[in-house]
Amino acid sequence: MELKLRPFDFAQATARAGLNINGEPLSKAKATGGASFGDAMAQAMKGVSQAQNEASRLQREVQLDNPTVSLEETMVAMQKAQIGFQATLQVRNRLVSAYSEIMNMQV
């Protein structure tokens, strides 16, 4: 697994956030790209699951003394999977908190 660092692309980051360069929101259709929030969450969950599966596979290969798999590569994959899982957990916690607040609102 080869890791390459790329410079930060502000234009791409704002486009992903649904904003144009000056910080104004893009039109709804263009900002979401036709995908719903549920689709985005499902895609993110699949990515986290793939990272965890890759980390497990690399751990197994290191335990079997596979010379083509390095310990460093395995540790990086494990950290990626851990960070992805923690981020997913935080998003879930925020969604549950927001749902609870909405349910407790007086109408």
CSV table of N, CA and C in Angstrom, one decimal:
chain,number,residue,atom,x,y,z
A,1,MET,N,0.9,-1.2,0.0
A,1,MET,CA,0.0,0.0,0.0
A,1,MET,C,0.9,1.2,0.0
A,2,GLU,N,0.7,2.1,-1.0
A,2,GLU,CA,1.6,3.2,-1.1
A,2,GLU,C,0.7,4.5,-0.8
A,3,LEU,N,1.2,5.3,0.1
A,3,LEU,CA,0.5,6.5,0.5
A,3,LEU,C,1.2,7.7,-0.1
A,4,LYS,N,0.4,8.6,-0.7
A,4,LYS,CA,0.9,9.8,-1.3
A,4,LYS,C,0.2,11.0,-0.7
A,5,LEU,N,0.9,12.0,-0.3
A,5,LEU,CA,0.3,13.2,0.2
A,5,LEU,C,0.1,14.2,-1.0
A,6,ARG,N,-1.1,14.8,-1.0
A,6,ARG,CA,-1.4,15.7,-2.1
A,6,ARG,C,-1.7,17.1,-1.4
A,7,PRO,N,-1.4,18.2,-2.1
A,7,PRO,CA,-1.7,19.5,-1.5
A,7,PRO,C,-3.2,19.6,-1.3
A,8,PHE,N,-3.6,20.4,-0.4
A,8,PHE,CA,-5.0,20.7,-0.1
A,8,PHE,C,-5.6,21.5,-1.2
A,9,ASP,N,-6.8,21.0,-1.8
A,9,ASP,CA,-7.4,21.7,-2.8
A,9,ASP,C,-8.7,22.3,-2.3
A,10,PHE,N,-8.6,23.7,-2.0
A,10,PHE,CA,-9.7,24.4,-1.4
A,10,PHE,C,-11.0,24.3,-2.3
A,11,ALA,N,-10.8,24.5,-3.6
A,11,ALA,CA,-12.0,24.5,-4.5
A,11,ALA,C,-12.7,23.1,-4.4
A,12,GLN,N,-12.0,22.1,-4.4
A,12,GLN,CA,-12.6,20.7,-4.3
A,12,GLN,C,-13.3,20.6,-2.9
A,13,ALA,N,-12.7,21.0,-1.9
A,13,ALA,CA,-13.3,20.9,-0.5
A,13,ALA,C,-14.6,21.7,-0.4
A,14,THR,N,-14.6,22.9,-1.0
A,14,THR,CA,-15.8,23.7,-0.9
A,14,THR,C,-16.9,23.1,-1.8
A,15,ALA,N,-16.5,22.5,-2.9
A,15,ALA,CA,-17.5,21.8,-3.8
A,15,ALA,C,-18.1,20.6,-3.1
A,16,ARG,N,-17.3,19.9,-2.4
A,16,ARG,CA,-17.8,18.7,-1.6
A,16,ARG,C,-18.8,19.2,-0.5
A,17,ALA,N,-18.5,20.3,0.1
A,17,ALA,CA,-19.4,20.9,1.1
A,17,ALA,C,-20.6,21.5,0.6
A,18,GLY,N,-20.8,21.6,-0.8
A,18,GLY,CA,-22.0,22.1,-1.4
A,18,GLY,C,-21.9,23.6,-1.4
A,19,LEU,N,-20.7,24.2,-1.5
A,19,LEU,CA,-20.5,25.6,-1.5
A,19,LEU,C,-19.7,26.0,-2.7
A,20,ASN,N,-19.9,27.3,-3.2
A,20,ASN,CA,-19.0,27.7,-4.2
A,20,ASN,C,-17.8,28.4,-3.6
A,21,ILE,N,-16.8,28.9,-4.3
A,21,ILE,CA,-15.6,29.4,-3.8
A,21,ILE,C,-15.8,30.5,-2.8
A,22,ASN,N,-16.8,31.4,-2.9
A,22,ASN,CA,-17.0,32.5,-2.0
A,22,ASN,C,-17.9,32.1,-0.8
A,23,GLY,N,-18.2,30.8,-0.7
A,23,GLY,CA,-18.9,30.3,0.5
A,23,GLY,C,-20.4,30.3,0.4
A,24,GLU,N,-21.0,30.7,-0.7
A,24,GLU,CA,-22.4,30.6,-0.9
A,24,GLU,C,-22.8,29.2,-1.3
A,25,PRO,N,-24.0,28.8,-0.9
A,25,PRO,CA,-24.5,27.4,-1.2
A,25,PRO,C,-24.7,27.3,-2.7
A,26,LEU,N,-24.4,26.1,-3.2
A,26,LEU,CA,-24.8,25.8,-4.6
A,26,LEU,C,-26.2,25.5,-4.7
A,27,SER,N,-26.8,25.4,-5.9
A,27,SER,CA,-28.2,25.0,-6.0
A,27,SER,C,-28.3,23.6,-5.4
A,28,LYS,N,-29.5,23.2,-4.9
A,28,LYS,CA,-29.6,21.9,-4.2
A,28,LYS,C,-29.3,20.8,-5.1
A,29,ALA,N,-29.8,20.8,-6.4
A,29,ALA,CA,-29.5,19.6,-7.2
A,29,ALA,C,-28.0,19.5,-7.5
A,30,LYS,N,-27.3,20.6,-7.7
A,30,LYS,CA,-25.9,20.6,-8.0
A,30,LYS,C,-25.1,20.2,-6.7
A,31,ALA,N,-25.5,20.7,-5.6
A,31,ALA,CA,-24.8,20.4,-4.3
A,31,ALA,C,-24.9,18.9,-3.9
A,32,THR,N,-26.0,18.3,-4.1
A,32,THR,CA,-26.2,16.9,-3.6
A,32,THR,C,-25.8,16.0,-4.7
A,33,GLY,N,-25.7,16.4,-6.0
A,33,GLY,CA,-25.4,15.5,-7.0
A,33,GLY,C,-26.4,14.5,-7.3
A,34,GLY,N,-27.7,14.7,-6.9
A,34,GLY,CA,-28.8,13.8,-7.1
A,34,GLY,C,-28.8,12.7,-6.0
A,35,ALA,N,-27.9,12.7,-5.1
A,35,ALA,CA,-27.8,11.7,-4.1
A,35,ALA,C,-28.5,12.2,-2.8
A,36,SER,N,-29.1,11.3,-2.1
A,36,SER,CA,-29.8,11.7,-0.8
A,36,SER,C,-28.8,11.5,0.3
A,37,PHE,N,-29.2,12.0,1.5
A,37,PHE,CA,-28.4,11.9,2.7
A,37,PHE,C,-28.2,10.4,3.0
A,38,GLY,N,-29.3,9.7,2.9
A,38,GLY,CA,-29.2,8.2,3.2
A,38,GLY,C,-28.2,7.5,2.3
A,39,ASP,N,-28.2,7.9,1.0
A,39,ASP,CA,-27.2,7.3,0.1
A,39,ASP,C,-25.8,7.6,0.5
A,40,ALA,N,-25.6,8.9,0.9
A,40,ALA,CA,-24.3,9.3,1.3
A,40,ALA,C,-23.8,8.6,2.6
A,41,MET,N,-24.8,8.4,3.5
A,41,MET,CA,-24.4,7.6,4.8
A,41,MET,C,-24.1,6.2,4.5
A,42,ALA,N,-24.9,5.6,3.6
A,42,ALA,CA,-24.7,4.2,3.2
A,42,ALA,C,-23.3,4.0,2.6
A,43,GLN,N,-23.0,4.9,1.7
A,43,GLN,CA,-21.7,4.9,1.0
A,43,GLN,C,-20.5,5.1,2.1
A,44,ALA,N,-20.7,6.0,3.0
A,44,ALA,CA,-19.7,6.2,4.0
A,44,ALA,C,-19.6,4.9,4.9
A,45,MET,N,-20.7,4.3,5.2
A,45,MET,CA,-20.6,3.1,6.1
A,45,MET,C,-19.9,1.9,5.3
A,46,LYS,N,-20.2,1.8,4.0
A,46,LYS,CA,-19.5,0.8,3.2
A,46,LYS,C,-18.0,1.1,3.2
A,47,GLY,N,-17.6,2.4,3.1
A,47,GLY,CA,-16.2,2.7,3.1
A,47,GLY,C,-15.5,2.3,4.4
A,48,VAL,N,-16.2,2.6,5.5
A,48,VAL,CA,-15.6,2.2,6.8
A,48,VAL,C,-15.5,0.7,7.0
A,49,SER,N,-16.6,0.0,6.5
A,49,SER,CA,-16.5,-1.5,6.5
A,49,SER,C,-15.4,-2.0,5.7
A,50,GLN,N,-15.2,-1.5,4.5
A,50,GLN,CA,-14.1,-1.9,3.7
A,50,GLN,C,-12.7,-1.7,4.4
A,51,ALA,N,-12.6,-0.5,5.0
A,51,ALA,CA,-11.3,-0.2,5.7
A,51,ALA,C,-11.1,-1.2,6.9
A,52,GLN,N,-12.2,-1.6,7.6
A,52,GLN,CA,-12.0,-2.5,8.7
A,52,GLN,C,-11.7,-3.9,8.1
A,53,ASN,N,-12.3,-4.3,7.0
A,53,ASN,CA,-12.0,-5.6,6.4
A,53,ASN,C,-10.6,-5.7,5.9
A,54,GLU,N,-10.1,-4.6,5.3
A,54,GLU,CA,-8.7,-4.5,4.9
A,54,GLU,C,-7.7,-4.6,6.0
A,55,ALA,N,-8.0,-3.9,7.1
A,55,ALA,CA,-7.2,-4.0,8.3
A,55,ALA,C,-7.1,-5.4,8.9
A,56,SER,N,-8.3,-6.0,8.9
A,56,SER,CA,-8.3,-7.4,9.4
A,56,SER,C,-7.5,-8.4,8.6
A,57,ARG,N,-7.6,-8.2,7.2
A,57,ARG,CA,-6.9,-9.0,6.3
A,57,ARG,C,-5.4,-8.8,6.5
A,58,LEU,N,-5.0,-7.6,6.6
A,58,LEU,CA,-3.5,-7.3,6.8
A,58,LEU,C,-3.0,-7.9,8.2
A,59,GLN,N,-3.9,-7.8,9.2
A,59,GLN,CA,-3.5,-8.3,10.5
A,59,GLN,C,-3.3,-9.8,10.4
A,60,ARG,N,-4.2,-10.5,9.7
A,60,ARG,CA,-4.1,-11.9,9.5
A,60,ARG,C,-2.8,-12.3,8.7
A,61,GLU,N,-2.5,-11.5,7.7
A,61,GLU,CA,-1.3,-11.8,6.9
A,61,GLU,C,0.0,-11.6,7.7
A,62,VAL,N,0.0,-10.6,8.6
A,62,VAL,CA,1.2,-10.3,9.4
A,62,VAL,C,1.3,-11.5,10.4
A,63,GLN,N,0.2,-12.0,11.0
A,63,GLN,CA,0.3,-13.1,11.9
A,63,GLN,C,0.8,-14.4,11.2
A,64,LEU,N,0.5,-14.5,9.9
A,64,LEU,CA,0.9,-15.7,9.2
A,64,LEU,C,2.3,-15.5,8.6
A,65,ASP,N,3.0,-14.4,9.0
A,65,ASP,CA,4.4,-14.1,8.6
A,65,ASP,C,4.5,-14.0,7.1
A,66,ASN,N,3.6,-13.3,6.5
A,66,ASN,CA,3.7,-13.1,5.0
A,66,ASN,C,4.7,-12.0,4.8
A,67,PRO,N,5.8,-12.3,4.0
A,67,PRO,CA,6.8,-11.3,3.9
A,67,PRO,C,6.4,-10.1,3.0
A,68,THR,N,5.4,-10.2,2.3
A,68,THR,CA,5.0,-9.1,1.4
A,68,THR,C,4.1,-8.0,2.1
A,69,VAL,N,3.7,-8.3,3.4
A,69,VAL,CA,2.9,-7.4,4.2
A,69,VAL,C,3.8,-6.8,5.3
A,70,SER,N,3.9,-5.5,5.4
A,70,SER,CA,4.7,-4.9,6.4
A,70,SER,C,3.9,-4.6,7.7
A,71,LEU,N,4.5,-4.5,8.8
A,71,LEU,CA,3.9,-4.2,10.0
A,71,LEU,C,3.4,-2.7,10.0
A,72,GLU,N,4.2,-1.9,9.3
A,72,GLU,CA,3.8,-0.4,9.2
A,72,GLU,C,2.6,-0.3,8.4
A,73,GLU,N,2.5,-1.0,7.3
A,73,GLU,CA,1.3,-0.9,6.5
A,73,GLU,C,0.0,-1.4,7.2
A,74,THR,N,0.2,-2.4,8.0
A,74,THR,CA,-0.9,-3.0,8.8
A,74,THR,C,-1.3,-2.0,9.9
A,75,MET,N,-0.4,-1.3,10.5
A,75,MET,CA,-0.7,-0.4,11.6
A,75,MET,C,-1.4,0.8,11.0
A,76,VAL,N,-1.0,1.3,9.8
A,76,VAL,CA,-1.7,2.4,9.2
A,76,VAL,C,-3.1,2.0,8.8
A,77,ALA,N,-3.3,0.8,8.3
A,77,ALA,CA,-4.6,0.4,7.9
A,77,ALA,C,-5.5,0.3,9.1
A,78,MET,N,-4.9,-0.2,10.3
A,78,MET,CA,-5.7,-0.3,11.5
A,78,MET,C,-6.1,1.1,12.0
A,79,GLN,N,-5.2,2.1,11.9
A,79,GLN,CA,-5.5,3.4,12.4
A,79,GLN,C,-6.6,4.1,11.5
A,80,LYS,N,-6.5,3.8,10.2
A,80,LYS,CA,-7.5,4.3,9.3
A,80,LYS,C,-8.9,3.8,9.6
A,81,ALA,N,-8.9,2.5,9.9
A,81,ALA,CA,-10.2,1.9,10.2
A,81,ALA,C,-10.7,2.4,11.5
A,82,GLN,N,-9.9,2.6,12.5
A,82,GLN,CA,-10.3,3.1,13.8
A,82,GLN,C,-10.8,4.5,13.7
A,83,ILE,N,-10.1,5.4,12.9
A,83,ILE,CA,-10.6,6.8,12.7
A,83,ILE,C,-11.9,6.8,12.0
A,84,GLY,N,-12.1,6.0,11.0
A,84,GLY,CA,-13.3,5.9,10.3
A,84,GLY,C,-14.5,5.5,11.2
A,85,PHE,N,-14.2,4.5,12.0
A,85,PHE,CA,-15.2,4.0,12.9
A,85,PHE,C,-15.6,5.1,13.9
A,86,GLN,N,-14.6,5.8,14.5
A,86,GLN,CA,-14.9,6.8,15.5
A,86,GLN,C,-15.6,8.0,14.9
A,87,ALA,N,-15.3,8.3,13.6
A,87,ALA,CA,-16.1,9.4,12.9
A,87,ALA,C,-17.5,9.0,12.7
A,88,THR,N,-17.7,7.7,12.3
A,88,THR,CA,-19.1,7.2,12.1
A,88,THR,C,-19.8,7.2,13.4
A,89,LEU,N,-19.2,6.8,14.5
A,89,LEU,CA,-19.8,6.8,15.8
A,89,LEU,C,-20.2,8.2,16.2
A,90,GLN,N,-19.4,9.2,16.0
A,90,GLN,CA,-19.7,10.6,16.3
A,90,GLN,C,-20.9,11.1,15.5
A,91,VAL,N,-20.9,10.8,14.2
A,91,VAL,CA,-22.0,11.2,13.4
A,91,VAL,C,-23.3,10.6,13.9
A,92,ARG,N,-23.3,9.3,14.2
A,92,ARG,CA,-24.5,8.7,14.8
A,92,ARG,C,-24.9,9.3,16.1
A,93,ASN,N,-24.0,9.6,17.0
A,93,ASN,CA,-24.3,10.3,18.2
A,93,ASN,C,-24.9,11.7,18.0
A,94,ARG,N,-24.4,12.4,17.0
A,94,ARG,CA,-25.0,13.7,16.7
A,94,ARG,C,-26.4,13.6,16.2
A,95,LEU,N,-26.6,12.6,15.3
A,95,LEU,CA,-27.9,12.4,14.7
A,95,LEU,C,-28.9,12.0,15.8
A,96,VAL,N,-28.5,11.2,16.7
A,96,VAL,CA,-29.4,10.8,17.8
A,96,VAL,C,-29.7,12.0,18.7
A,97,SER,N,-28.7,12.8,19.0
A,97,SER,CA,-28.9,14.0,19.8
A,97,SER,C,-29.9,15.0,19.1
A,98,ALA,N,-29.7,15.2,17.8
A,98,ALA,CA,-30.6,16.1,17.1
A,98,ALA,C,-32.0,15.6,17.0
A,99,TYR,N,-32.1,14.3,16.8
A,99,TYR,CA,-33.5,13.7,16.8
A,99,TYR,C,-34.1,13.9,18.2
A,100,SER,N,-33.4,13.6,19.3
A,100,SER,CA,-34.0,13.8,20.6
A,100,SER,C,-34.4,15.3,20.8
A,101,GLU,N,-33.6,16.2,20.4
A,101,GLU,CA,-33.9,17.6,20.6
A,101,GLU,C,-35.2,18.0,19.8
A,102,ILE,N,-35.3,17.4,18.6
A,102,ILE,CA,-36.5,17.7,17.8
A,102,ILE,C,-37.7,17.1,18.4
A,103,MET,N,-37.6,15.9,18.9
A,103,MET,CA,-38.7,15.3,19.6
A,103,MET,C,-39.2,16.0,20.8
A,104,ASN,N,-38.3,16.7,21.5
A,104,ASN,CA,-38.6,17.4,22.7
A,104,ASN,C,-39.1,18.8,22.5
A,105,MET,N,-39.1,19.3,21.3
A,105,MET,CA,-39.5,20.6,21.0
A,105,MET,C,-41.0,20.8,21.2
A,106,GLN,N,-41.4,22.0,21.7
A,106,GLN,CA,-42.8,22.3,21.9
A,106,GLN,C,-43.3,22.8,20.6
A,107,VAL,N,-44.5,22.4,20.2
A,107,VAL,CA,-45.1,22.8,19.0
A,107,VAL,C,-46.1,23.9,19.2
